[in-house]
Coordinates of N, CA, C and O in Angstrom, one line a residue:
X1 N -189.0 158.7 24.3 CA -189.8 159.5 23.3 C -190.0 160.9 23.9 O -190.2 161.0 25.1
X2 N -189.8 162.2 23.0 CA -189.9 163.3 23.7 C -191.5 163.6 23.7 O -192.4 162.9 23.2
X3 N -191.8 164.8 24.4 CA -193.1 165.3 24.6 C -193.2 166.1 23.4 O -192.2 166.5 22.8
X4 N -194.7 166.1 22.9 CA -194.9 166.8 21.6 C -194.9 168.3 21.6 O -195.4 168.9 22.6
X5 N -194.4 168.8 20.9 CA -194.5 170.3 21.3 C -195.3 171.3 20.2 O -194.6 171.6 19.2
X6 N -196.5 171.9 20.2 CA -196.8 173.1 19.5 C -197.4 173.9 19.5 O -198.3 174.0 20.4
X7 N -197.1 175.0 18.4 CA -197.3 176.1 18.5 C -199.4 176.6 19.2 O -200.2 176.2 18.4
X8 N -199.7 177.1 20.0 CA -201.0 177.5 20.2 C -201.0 178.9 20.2 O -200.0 179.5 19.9
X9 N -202.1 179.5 20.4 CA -202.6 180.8 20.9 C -203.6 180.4 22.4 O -204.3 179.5 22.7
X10 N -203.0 181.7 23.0 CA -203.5 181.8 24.2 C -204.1 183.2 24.2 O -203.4 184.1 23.8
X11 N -205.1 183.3 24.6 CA -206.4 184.2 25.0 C -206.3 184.7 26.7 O -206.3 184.0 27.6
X12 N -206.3 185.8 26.7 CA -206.1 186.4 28.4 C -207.7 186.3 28.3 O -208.5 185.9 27.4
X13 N -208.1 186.9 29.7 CA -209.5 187.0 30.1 C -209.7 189.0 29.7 O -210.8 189.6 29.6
X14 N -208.7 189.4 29.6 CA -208.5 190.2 28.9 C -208.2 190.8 27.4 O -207.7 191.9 27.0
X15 N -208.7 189.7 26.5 CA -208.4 189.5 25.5 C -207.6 190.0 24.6 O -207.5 190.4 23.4
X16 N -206.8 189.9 25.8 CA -205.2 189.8 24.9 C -204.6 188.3 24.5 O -204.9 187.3 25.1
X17 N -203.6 188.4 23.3 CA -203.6 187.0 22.6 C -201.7 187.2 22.2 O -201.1 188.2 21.8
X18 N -201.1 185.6 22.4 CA -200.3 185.4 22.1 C -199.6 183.9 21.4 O -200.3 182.9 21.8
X19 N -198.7 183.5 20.6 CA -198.6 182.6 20.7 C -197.6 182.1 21.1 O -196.5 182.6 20.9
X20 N -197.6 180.9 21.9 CA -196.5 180.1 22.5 C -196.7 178.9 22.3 O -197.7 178.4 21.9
X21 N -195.3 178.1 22.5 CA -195.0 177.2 22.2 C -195.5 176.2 23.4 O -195.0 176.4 24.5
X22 N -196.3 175.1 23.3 CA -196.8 174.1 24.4 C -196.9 172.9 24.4 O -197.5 172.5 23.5
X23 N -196.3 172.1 25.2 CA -195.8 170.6 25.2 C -197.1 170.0 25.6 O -197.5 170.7 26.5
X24 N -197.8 169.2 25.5 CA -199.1 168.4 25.6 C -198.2 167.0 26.4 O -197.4 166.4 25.8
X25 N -198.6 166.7 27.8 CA -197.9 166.1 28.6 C -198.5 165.3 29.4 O -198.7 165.7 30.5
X26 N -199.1 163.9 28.8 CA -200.0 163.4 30.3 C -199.5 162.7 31.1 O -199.9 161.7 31.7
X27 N -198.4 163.2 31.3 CA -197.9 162.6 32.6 C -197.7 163.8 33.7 O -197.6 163.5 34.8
X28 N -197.6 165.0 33.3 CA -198.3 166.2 34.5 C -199.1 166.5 34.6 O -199.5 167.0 33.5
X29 N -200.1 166.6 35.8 CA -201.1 166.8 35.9 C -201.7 167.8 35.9 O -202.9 167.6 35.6
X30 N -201.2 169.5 36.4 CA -201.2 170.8 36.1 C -200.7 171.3 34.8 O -199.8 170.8 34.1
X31 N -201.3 172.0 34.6 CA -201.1 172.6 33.3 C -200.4 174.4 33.9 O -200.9 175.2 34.7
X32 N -199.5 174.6 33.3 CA -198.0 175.8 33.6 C -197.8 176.9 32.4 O -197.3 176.5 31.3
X33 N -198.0 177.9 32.5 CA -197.3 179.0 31.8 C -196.6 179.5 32.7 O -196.6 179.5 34.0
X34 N -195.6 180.3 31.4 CA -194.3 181.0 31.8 C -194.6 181.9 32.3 O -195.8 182.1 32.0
X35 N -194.2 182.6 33.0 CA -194.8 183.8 33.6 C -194.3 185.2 32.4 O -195.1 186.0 32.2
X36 N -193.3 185.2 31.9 CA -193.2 186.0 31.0 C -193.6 185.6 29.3 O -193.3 186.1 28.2
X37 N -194.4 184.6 29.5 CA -195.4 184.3 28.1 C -196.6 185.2 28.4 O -197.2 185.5 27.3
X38 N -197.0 185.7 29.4 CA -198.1 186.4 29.9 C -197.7 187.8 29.8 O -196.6 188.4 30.1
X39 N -199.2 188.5 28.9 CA -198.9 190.3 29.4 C -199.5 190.3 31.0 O -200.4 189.6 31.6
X40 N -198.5 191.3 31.6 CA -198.7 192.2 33.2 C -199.9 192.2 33.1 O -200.7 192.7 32.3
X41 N -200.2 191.3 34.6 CA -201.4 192.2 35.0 C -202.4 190.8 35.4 O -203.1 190.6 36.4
X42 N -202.2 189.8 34.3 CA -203.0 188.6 34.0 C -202.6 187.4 35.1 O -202.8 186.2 34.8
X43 N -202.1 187.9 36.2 CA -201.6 187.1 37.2 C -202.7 186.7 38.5 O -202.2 187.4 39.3
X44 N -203.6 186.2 39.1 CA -204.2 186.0 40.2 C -202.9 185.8 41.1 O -202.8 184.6 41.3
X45 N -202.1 186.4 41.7 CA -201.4 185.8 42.8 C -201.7 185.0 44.3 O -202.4 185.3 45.2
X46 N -200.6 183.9 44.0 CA -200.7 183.3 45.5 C -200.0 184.1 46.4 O -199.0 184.7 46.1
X47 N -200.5 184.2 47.7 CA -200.1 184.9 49.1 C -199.1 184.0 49.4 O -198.3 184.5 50.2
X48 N -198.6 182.6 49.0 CA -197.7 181.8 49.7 C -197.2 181.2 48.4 O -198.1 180.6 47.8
X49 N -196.1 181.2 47.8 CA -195.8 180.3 46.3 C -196.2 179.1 46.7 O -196.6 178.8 47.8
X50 N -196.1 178.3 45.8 CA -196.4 176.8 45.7 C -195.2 176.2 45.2 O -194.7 176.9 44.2
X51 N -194.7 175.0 45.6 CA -193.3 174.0 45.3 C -193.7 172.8 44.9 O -194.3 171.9 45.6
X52 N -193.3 172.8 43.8 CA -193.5 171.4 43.1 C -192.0 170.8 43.1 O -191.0 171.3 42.8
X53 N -192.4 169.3 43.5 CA -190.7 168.8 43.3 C -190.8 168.7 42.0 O -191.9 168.7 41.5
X54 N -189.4 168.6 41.1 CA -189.2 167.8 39.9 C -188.5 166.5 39.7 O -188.0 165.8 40.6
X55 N -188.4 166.3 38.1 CA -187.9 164.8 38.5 C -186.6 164.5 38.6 O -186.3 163.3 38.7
X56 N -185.6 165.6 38.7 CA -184.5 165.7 38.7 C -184.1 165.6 40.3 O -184.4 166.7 40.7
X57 N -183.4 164.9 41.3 CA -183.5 165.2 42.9 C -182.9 166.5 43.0 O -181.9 167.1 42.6
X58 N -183.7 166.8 43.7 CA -183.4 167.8 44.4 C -183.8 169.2 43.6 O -183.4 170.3 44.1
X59 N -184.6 169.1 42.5 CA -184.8 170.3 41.8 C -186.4 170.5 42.0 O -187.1 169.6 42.5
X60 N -186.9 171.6 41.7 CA -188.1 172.7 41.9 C -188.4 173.2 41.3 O -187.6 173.5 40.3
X61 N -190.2 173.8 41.4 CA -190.6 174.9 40.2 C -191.5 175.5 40.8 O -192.5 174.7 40.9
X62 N -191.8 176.8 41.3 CA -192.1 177.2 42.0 C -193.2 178.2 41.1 O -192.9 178.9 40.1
X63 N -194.3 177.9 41.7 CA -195.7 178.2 41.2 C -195.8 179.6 41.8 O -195.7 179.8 43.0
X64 N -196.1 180.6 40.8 CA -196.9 182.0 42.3 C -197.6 182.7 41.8 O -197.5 183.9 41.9
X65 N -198.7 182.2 41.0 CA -200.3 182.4 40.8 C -200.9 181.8 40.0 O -200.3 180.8 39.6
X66 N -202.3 182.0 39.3 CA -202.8 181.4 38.0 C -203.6 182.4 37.5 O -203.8 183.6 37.8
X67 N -203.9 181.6 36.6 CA -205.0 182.6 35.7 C -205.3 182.0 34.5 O -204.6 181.0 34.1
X68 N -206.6 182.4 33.7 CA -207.9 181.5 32.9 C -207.3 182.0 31.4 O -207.2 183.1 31.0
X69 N -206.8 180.8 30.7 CA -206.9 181.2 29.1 C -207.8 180.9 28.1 O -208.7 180.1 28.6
X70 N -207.9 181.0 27.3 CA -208.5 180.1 26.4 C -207.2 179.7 25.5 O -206.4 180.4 25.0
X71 N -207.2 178.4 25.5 CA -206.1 177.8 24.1 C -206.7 177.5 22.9 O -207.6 176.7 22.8
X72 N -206.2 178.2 22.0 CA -206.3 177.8 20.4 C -205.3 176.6 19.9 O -204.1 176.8 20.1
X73 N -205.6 175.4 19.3 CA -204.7 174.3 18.6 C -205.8 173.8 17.5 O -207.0 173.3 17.6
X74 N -204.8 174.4 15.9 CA -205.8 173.6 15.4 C -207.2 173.7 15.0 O -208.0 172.8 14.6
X75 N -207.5 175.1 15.4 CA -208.8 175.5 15.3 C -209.5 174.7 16.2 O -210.6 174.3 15.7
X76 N -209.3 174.3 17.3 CA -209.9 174.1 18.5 C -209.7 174.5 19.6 O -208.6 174.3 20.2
X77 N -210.9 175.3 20.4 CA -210.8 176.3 21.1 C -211.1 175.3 22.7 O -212.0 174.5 22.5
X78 N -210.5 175.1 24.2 CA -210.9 174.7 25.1 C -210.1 175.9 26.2 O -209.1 176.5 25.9
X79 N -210.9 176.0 27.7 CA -210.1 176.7 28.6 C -209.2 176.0 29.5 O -209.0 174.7 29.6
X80 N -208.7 176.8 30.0 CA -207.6 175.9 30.9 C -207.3 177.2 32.0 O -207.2 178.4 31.8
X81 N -207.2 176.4 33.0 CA -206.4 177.3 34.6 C -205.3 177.0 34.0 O -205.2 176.0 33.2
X82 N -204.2 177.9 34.4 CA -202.8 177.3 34.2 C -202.3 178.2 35.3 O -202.3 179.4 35.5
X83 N -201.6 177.0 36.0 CA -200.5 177.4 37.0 C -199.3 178.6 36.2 O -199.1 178.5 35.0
X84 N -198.8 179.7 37.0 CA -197.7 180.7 37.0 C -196.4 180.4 37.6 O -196.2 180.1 38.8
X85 N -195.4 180.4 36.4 CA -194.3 179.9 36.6 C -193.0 180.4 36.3 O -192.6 180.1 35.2
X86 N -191.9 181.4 37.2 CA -191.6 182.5 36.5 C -190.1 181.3 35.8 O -189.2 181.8 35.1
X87 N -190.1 180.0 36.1 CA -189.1 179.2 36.0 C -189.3 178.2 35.1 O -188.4 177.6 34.5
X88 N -190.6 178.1 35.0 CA -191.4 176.8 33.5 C -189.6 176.9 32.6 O -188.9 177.8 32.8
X89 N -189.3 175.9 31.9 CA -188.6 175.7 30.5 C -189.1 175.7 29.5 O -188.7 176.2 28.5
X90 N -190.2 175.1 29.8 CA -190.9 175.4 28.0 C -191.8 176.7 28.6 O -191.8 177.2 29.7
X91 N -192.6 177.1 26.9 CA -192.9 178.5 27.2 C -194.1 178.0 28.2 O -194.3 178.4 29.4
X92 N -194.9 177.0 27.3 CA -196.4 176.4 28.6 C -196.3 175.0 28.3 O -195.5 174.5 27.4
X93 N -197.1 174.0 29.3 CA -197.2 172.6 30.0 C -198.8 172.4 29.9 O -199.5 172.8 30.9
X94 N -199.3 171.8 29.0 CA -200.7 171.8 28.9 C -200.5 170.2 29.4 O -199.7 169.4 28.8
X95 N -201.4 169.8 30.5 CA -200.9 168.8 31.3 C -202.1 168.0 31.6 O -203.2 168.4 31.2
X96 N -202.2 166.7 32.3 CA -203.1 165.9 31.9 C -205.0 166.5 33.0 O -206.2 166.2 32.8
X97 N -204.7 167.3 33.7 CA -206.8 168.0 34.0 C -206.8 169.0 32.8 O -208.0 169.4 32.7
X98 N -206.2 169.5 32.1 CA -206.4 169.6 30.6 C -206.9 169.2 29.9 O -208.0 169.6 29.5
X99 N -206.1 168.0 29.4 CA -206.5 166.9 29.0 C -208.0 166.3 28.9 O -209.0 166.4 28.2
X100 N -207.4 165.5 30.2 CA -208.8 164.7 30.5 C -210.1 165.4 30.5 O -211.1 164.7 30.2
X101 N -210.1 167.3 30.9 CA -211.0 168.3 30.8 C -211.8 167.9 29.7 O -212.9 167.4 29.7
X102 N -211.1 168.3 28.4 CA -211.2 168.8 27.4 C -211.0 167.5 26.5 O -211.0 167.8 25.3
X103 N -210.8 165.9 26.6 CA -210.7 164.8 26.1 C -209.6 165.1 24.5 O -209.7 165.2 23.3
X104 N -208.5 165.2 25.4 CA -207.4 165.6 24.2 C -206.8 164.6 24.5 O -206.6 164.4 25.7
X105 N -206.2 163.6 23.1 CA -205.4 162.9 23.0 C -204.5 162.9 22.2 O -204.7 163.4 21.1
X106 N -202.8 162.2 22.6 CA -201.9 162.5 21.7 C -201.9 161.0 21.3 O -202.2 160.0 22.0
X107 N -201.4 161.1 19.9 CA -201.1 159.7 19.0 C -200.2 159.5 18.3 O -200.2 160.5 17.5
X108 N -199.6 159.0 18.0 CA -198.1 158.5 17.5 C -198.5 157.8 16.9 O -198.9 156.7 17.5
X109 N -198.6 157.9 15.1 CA -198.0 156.9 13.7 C -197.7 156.9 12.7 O -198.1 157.5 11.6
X110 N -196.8 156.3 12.9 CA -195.5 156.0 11.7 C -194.7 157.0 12.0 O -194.3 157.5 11.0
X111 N -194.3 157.5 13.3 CA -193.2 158.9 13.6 C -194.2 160.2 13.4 O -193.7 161.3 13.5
X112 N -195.1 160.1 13.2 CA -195.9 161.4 13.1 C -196.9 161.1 14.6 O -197.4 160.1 14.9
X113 N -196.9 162.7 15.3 CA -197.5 163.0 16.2 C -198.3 163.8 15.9 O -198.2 164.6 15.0
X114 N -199.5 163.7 16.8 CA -200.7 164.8 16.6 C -201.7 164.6 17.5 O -202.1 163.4 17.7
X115 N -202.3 165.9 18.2 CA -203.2 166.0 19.1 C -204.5 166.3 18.3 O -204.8 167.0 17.4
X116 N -205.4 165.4 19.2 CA -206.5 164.9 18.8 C -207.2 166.0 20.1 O -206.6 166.2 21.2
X117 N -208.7 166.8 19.6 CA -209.0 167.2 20.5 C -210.6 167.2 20.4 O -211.3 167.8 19.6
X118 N -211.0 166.3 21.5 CA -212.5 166.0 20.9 C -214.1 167.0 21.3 O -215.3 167.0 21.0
X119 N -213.0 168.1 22.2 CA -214.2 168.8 22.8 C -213.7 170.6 22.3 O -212.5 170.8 22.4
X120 N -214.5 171.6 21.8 CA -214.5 172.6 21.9 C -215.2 173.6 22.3 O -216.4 173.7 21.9
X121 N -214.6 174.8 23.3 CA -215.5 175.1 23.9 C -216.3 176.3 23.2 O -216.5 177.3 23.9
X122 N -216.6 176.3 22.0 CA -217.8 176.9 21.2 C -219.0 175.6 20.8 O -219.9 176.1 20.2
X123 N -219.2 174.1 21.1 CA -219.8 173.3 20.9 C -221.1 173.9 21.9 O -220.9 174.3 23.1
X124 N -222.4 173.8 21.0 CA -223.6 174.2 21.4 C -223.7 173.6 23.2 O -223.9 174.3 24.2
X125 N -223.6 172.5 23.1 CA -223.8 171.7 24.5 C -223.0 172.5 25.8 O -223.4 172.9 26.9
X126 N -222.1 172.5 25.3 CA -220.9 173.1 26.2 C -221.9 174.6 26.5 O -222.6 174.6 27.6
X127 N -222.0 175.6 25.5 CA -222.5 177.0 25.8 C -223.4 177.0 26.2 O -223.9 178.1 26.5
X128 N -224.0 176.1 26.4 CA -225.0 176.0 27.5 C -224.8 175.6 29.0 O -225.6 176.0 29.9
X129 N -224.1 175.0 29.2 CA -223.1 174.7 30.8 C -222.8 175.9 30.9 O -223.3 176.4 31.9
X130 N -222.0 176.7 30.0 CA -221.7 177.9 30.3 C -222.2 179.2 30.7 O -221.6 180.1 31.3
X131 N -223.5 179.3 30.2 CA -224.6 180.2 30.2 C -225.1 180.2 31.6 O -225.3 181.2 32.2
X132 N -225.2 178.8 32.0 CA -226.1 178.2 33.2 C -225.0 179.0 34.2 O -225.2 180.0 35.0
X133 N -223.5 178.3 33.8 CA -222.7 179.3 35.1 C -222.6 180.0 35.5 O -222.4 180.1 36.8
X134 N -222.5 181.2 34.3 CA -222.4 182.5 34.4 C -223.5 183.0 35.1 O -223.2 183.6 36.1
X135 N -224.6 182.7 34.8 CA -225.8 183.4 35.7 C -225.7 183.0 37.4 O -226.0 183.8 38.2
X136 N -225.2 181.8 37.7 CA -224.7 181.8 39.2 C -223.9 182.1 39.4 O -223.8 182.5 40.6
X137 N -222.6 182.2 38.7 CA -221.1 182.7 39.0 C -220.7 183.4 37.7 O -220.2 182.8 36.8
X138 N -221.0 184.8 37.9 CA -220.4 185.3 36.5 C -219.0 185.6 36.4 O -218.5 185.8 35.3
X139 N -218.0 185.5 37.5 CA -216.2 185.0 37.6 C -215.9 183.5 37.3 O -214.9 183.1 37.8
X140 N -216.5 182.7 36.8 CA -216.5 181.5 37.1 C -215.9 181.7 35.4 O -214.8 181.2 35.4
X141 N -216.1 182.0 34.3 CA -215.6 182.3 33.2 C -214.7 183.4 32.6 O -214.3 183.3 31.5

């Protein structure tokens, strides 16, 4: 069965906004944008890349920074770190601490797919975790 793939919007921390195409995958556990899905600039870089094996032997994907979006699906808004990847195949990899973050599930019936997403981060409860953060760590969002 293939991985589901759709269309989102992504939110920079610079509120810049785009849409890409994102495969919802709980079988990886990082979540990946392309590095050229990203405007310049929105990159935290790593001092040392990071190597992920793939499942192909002998093949790689080589991680070299992150940075904070907010994803739109569906009129449900959650954040996500996402690993920097100037090699990703798909445009982004919304991957299972995503997921499990943000309690999104995918479902399959009758050949029809669709992500279920039970948490958003405009839900009153949430903005209040959030508020609390910001006043101790105002980078923390």
């Amino acid at each position: 069965m293939s991985k589901p793939v759709f269309p989102v919007i992504i939110t920079t921390v610079e509120n810049q906004t785009a849409t890409v195409n994102a495969v919802f995958d709980s079988g990886s556990y990082p979540t990946i944008i392309r590095q050229d899905k990203l405007p310049p600039g929105q990159i935290n870089n790593y001092l040392i890349p990071t190597i992920y094996r793939g499942a192909v032997q002998g093949s790689k994907l080589e991680v070299i920074g992150v940075t904070r979006l907010i994803v739109e699906y569906n009129n449900h808004q959650f954040y996500v770190w996402a690993e920097v990847s100037p090699q990703l195949s798909s445009d982004m990899l919304i991957g299972a601490s995503s997921m499990q973050q943000w309690d999104i599930s995918i479902t399959n019936k009758n050949g029809k797919t669709d992500i279920h997403i039970a948490h958003d981060r405009r839900d009153p409860e949430l903005n209040i975790i959030e508020e609390l953060n910001s006043l101790t760590n105002p980078n923390l969002l």
